[in-house]
PDB file of C-alpha atoms in Angstrom:
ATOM      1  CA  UNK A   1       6.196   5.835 -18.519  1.00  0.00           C
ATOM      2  CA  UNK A   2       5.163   6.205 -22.424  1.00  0.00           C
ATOM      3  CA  UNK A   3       2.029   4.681 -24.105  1.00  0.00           C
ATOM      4  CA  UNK A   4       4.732   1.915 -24.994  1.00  0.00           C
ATOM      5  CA  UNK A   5       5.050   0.582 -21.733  1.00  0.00           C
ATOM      6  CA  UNK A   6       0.908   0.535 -20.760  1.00  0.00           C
ATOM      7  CA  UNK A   7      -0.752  -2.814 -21.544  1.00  0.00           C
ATOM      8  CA  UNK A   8      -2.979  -3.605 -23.886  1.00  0.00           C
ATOM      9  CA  UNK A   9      -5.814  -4.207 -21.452  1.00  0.00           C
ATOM     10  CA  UNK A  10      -5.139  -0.951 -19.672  1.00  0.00           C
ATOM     11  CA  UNK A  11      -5.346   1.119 -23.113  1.00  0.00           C
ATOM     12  CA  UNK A  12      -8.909  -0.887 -23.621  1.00  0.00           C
ATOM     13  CA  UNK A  13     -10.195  -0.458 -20.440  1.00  0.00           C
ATOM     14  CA  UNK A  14      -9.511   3.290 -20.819  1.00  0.00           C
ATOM     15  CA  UNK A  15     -11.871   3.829 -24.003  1.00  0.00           C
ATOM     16  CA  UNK A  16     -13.736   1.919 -21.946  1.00  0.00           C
ATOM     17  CA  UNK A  17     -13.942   4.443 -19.014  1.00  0.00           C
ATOM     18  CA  UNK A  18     -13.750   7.109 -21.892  1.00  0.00           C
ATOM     19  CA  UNK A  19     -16.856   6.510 -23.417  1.00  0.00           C
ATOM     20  CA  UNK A  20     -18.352   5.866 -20.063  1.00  0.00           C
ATOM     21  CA  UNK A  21     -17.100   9.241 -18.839  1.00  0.00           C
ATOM     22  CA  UNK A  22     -18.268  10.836 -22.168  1.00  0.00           C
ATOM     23  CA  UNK A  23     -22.005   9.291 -21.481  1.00  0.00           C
ATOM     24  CA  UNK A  24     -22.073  10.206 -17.610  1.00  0.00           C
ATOM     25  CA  UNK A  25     -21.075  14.199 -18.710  1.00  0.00           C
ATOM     26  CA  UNK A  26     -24.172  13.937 -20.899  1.00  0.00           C
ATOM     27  CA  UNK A  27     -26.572  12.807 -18.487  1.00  0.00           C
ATOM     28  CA  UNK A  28     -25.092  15.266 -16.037  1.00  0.00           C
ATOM     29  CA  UNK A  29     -26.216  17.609 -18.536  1.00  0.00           C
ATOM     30  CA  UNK A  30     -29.438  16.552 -19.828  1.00  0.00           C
ATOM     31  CA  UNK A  31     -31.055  16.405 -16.485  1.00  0.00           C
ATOM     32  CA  UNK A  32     -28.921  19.429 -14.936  1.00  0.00           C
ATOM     33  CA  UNK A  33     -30.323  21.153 -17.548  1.00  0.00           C
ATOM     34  CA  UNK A  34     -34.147  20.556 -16.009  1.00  0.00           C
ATOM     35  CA  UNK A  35     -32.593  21.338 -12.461  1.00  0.00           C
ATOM     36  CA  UNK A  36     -31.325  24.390 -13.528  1.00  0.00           C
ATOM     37  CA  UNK A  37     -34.395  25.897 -14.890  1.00  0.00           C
ATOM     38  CA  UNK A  38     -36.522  24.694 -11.755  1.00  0.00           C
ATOM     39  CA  UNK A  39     -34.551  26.598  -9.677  1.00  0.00           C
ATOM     40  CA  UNK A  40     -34.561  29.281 -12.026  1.00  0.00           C
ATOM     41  CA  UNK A  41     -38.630  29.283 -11.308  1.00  0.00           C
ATOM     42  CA  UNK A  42     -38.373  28.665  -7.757  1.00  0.00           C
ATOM     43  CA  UNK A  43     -39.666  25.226  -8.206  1.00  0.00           C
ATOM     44  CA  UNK A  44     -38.167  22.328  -6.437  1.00  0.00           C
ATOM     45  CA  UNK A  45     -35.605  19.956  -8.142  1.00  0.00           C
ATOM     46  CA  UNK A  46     -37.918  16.470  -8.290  1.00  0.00           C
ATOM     47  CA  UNK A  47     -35.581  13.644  -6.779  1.00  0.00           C
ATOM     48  CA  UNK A  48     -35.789  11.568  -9.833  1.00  0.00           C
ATOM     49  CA  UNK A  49     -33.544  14.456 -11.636  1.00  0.00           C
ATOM     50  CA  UNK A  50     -31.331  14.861  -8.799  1.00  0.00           C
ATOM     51  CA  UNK A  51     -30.744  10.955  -8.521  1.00  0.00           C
ATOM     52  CA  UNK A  52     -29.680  10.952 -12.015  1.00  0.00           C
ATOM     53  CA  UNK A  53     -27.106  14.082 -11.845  1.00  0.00           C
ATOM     54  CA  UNK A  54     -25.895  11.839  -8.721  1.00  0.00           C
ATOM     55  CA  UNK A  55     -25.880   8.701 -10.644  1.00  0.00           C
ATOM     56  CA  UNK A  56     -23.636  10.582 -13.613  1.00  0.00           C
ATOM     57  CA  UNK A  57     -21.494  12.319 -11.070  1.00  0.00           C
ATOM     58  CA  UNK A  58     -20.414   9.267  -9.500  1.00  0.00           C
ATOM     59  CA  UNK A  59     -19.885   7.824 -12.691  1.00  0.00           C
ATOM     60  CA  UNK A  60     -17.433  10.347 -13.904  1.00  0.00           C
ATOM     61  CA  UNK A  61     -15.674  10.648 -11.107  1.00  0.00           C
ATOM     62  CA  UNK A  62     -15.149   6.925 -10.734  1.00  0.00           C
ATOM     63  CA  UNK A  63     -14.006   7.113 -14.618  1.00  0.00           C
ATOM     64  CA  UNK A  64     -11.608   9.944 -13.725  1.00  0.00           C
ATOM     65  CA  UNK A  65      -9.643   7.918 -10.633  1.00  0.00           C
ATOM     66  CA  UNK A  66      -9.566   4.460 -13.097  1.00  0.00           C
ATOM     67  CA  UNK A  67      -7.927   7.259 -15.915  1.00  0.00           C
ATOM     68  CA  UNK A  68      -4.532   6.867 -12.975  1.00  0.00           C
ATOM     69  CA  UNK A  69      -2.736   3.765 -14.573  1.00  0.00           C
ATOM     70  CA  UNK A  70      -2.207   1.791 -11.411  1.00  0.00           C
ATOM     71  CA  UNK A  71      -5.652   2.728  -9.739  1.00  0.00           C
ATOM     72  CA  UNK A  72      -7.224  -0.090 -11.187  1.00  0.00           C
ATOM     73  CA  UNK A  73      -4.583  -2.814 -11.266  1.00  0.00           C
ATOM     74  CA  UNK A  74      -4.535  -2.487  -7.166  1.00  0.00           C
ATOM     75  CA  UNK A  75      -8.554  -2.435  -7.134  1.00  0.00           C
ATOM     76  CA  UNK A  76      -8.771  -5.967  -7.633  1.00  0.00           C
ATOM     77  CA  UNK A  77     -11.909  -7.128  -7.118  1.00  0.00           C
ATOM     78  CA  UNK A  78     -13.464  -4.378  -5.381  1.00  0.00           C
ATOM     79  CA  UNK A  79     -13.334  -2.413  -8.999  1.00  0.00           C
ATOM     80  CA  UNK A  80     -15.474  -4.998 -10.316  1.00  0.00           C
ATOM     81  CA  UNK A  81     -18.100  -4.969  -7.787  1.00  0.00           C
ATOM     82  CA  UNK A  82     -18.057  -1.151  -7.285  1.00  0.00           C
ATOM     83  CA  UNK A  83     -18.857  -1.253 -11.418  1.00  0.00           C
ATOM     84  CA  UNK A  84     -21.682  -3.453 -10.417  1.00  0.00           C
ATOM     85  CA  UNK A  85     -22.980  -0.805  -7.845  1.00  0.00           C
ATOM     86  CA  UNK A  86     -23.042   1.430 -11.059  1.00  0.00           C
ATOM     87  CA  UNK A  87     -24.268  -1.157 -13.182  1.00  0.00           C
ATOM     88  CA  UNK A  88     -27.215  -1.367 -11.029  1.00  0.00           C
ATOM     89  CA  UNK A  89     -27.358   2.634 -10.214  1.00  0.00           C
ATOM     90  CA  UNK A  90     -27.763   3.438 -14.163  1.00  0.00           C
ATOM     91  CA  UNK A  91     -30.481   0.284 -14.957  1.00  0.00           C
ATOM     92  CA  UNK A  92     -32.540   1.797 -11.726  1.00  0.00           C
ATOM     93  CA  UNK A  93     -31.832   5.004 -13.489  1.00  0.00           C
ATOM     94  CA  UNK A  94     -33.292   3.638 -17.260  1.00  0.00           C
ATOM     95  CA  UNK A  95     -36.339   2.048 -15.344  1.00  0.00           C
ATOM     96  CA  UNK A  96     -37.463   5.108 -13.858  1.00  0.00           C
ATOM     97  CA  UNK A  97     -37.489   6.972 -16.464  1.00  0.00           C
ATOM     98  CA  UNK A  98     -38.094   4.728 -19.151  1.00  0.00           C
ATOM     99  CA  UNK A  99     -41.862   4.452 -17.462  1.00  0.00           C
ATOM    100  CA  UNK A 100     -42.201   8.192 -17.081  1.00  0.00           C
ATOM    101  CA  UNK A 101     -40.892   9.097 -21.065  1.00  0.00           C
ATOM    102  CA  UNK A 102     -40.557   5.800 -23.243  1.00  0.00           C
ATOM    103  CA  UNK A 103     -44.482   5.921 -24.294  1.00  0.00           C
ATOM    104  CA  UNK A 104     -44.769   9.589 -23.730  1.00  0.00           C
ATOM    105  CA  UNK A 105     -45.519  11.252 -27.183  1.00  0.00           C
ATOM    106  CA  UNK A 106     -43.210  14.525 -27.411  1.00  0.00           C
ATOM    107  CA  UNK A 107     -45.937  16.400 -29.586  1.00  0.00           C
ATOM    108  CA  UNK A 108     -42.935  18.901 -30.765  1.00  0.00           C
ATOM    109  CA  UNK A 109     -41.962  19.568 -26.919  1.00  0.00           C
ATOM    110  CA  UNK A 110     -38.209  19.492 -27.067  1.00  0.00           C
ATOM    111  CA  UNK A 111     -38.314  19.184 -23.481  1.00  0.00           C
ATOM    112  CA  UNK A 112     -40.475  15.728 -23.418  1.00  0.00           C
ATOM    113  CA  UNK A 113     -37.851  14.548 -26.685  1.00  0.00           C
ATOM    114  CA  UNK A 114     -35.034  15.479 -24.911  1.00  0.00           C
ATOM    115  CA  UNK A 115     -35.618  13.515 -22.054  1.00  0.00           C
ATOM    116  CA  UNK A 116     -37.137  10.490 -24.632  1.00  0.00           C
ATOM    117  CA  UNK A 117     -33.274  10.586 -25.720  1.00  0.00           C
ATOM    118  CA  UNK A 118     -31.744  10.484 -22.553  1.00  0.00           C
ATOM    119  CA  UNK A 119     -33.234   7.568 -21.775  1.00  0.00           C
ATOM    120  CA  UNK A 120     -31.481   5.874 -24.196  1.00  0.00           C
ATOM    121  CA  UNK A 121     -28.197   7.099 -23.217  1.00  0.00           C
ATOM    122  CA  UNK A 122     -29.054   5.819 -19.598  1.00  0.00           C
ATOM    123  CA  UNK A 123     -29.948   2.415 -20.891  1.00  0.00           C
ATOM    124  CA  UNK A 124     -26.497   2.809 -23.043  1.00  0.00           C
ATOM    125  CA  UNK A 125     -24.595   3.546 -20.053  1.00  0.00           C
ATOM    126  CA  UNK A 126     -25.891   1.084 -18.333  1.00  0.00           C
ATOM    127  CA  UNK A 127     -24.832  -1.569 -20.750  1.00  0.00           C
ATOM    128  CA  UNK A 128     -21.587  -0.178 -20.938  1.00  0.00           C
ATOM    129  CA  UNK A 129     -21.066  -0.726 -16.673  1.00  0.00           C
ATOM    130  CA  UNK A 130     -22.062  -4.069 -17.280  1.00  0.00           C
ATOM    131  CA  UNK A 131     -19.726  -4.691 -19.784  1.00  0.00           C
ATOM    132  CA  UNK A 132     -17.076  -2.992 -17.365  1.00  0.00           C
ATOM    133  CA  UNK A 133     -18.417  -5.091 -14.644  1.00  0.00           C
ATOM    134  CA  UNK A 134     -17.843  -8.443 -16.614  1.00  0.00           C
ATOM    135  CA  UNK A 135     -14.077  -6.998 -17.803  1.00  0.00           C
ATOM    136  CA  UNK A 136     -12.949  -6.149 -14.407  1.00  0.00           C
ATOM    137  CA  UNK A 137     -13.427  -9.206 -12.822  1.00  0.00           C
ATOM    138  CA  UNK A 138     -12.352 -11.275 -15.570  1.00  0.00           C
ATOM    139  CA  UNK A 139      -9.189  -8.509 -15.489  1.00  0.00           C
ATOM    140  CA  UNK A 140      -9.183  -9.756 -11.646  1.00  0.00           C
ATOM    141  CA  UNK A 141      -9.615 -13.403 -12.042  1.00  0.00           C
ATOM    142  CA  UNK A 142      -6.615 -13.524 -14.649  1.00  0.00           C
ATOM    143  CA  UNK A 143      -4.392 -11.641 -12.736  1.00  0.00           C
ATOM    144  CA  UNK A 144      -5.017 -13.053  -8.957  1.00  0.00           C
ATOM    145  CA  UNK A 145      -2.932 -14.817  -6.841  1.00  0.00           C
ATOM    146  CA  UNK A 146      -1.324 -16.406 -10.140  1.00  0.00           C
ATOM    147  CA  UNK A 147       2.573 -18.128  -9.134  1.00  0.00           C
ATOM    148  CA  UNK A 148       4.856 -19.775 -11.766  1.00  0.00           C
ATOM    149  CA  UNK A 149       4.217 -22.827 -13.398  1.00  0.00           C
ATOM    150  CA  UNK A 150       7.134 -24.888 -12.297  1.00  0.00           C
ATOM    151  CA  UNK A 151       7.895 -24.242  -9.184  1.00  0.00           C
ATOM    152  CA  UNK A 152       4.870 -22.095  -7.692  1.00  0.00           C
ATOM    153  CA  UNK A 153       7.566 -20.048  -5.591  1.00  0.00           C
ATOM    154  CA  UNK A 154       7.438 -17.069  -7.704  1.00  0.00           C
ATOM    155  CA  UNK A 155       4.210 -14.630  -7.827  1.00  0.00           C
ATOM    156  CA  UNK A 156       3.401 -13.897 -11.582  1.00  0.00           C
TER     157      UNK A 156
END
């Protein structure tokens, strides 16, 4: 099975993932990064930094099992709402911390500007699932229960 032989839609949908993945990584690391030196401190990890390693984690690994060619061809429909479950994960993500950091003035903290940026890649993210959200089930709707045009015998 060469590159040849993949559709054009599956090739897509992988830089789609691919950038996804790429974005879900970096959140995983952004806010692992203020998890790791809390517990460094003995300091609990707040909940809002664990929800987003969560949120990334699922993200990548949902990009990593869509990666398998056939995956999402069988997911049907389900794909498409399980995006929306993400979709809806990473917005919840950007609204909680776009109130904590979006008006916060960094004053040369690089922790404060760090976490100013990540925002951004959350709301970025988040786009991006909704755009996956939209492909997948118009990836689904196309390729349904579709039979031949002539004599409707034959599934296409």
């Amino acid at each position: 099975m060469g590159l040849a032989n993949l559709g054009v839609s599956y090739l897509l949908f992988s830089a789609l993932y691919f950038v996804c993945f790429a974005l879900a990584l970096t959140v995983c690391g952004l806010y692992g990064h203020d998890i790791n030196r809390a517990n460094e401190h003995g300091k609990y990890s707040d909940s809002k930094w664990v929800y987003a390693v969560v949120v990334g984690s699922m993200s990548a690994v949902t990009c990593a099992v869509y990666f398998i060619p056939f995956i999402f061809r069988i997911g049907g429909v389900v794909a498409a709402v399980w995006n929306f479950i993400l979709f809806i994960l990473w917005i919840t993500l950007f609204g909680v911390f776009g109130k904590l950091f979006i008006g916060e003035d960094p004053e040369g903290v690089s922790g404060v500007q760090r976490m100013k940026n990540a925002v951004w890649v959350d709301l970025t993210s988040a786009l991006l699932w909704l755009l996956a959200t939209v492909a997948a089930f118009g990836y689904w709707w196309k390729h349904r229960e579709s039979r031949t045009r002539f004599t409707s015998r034959a599934h296409v």
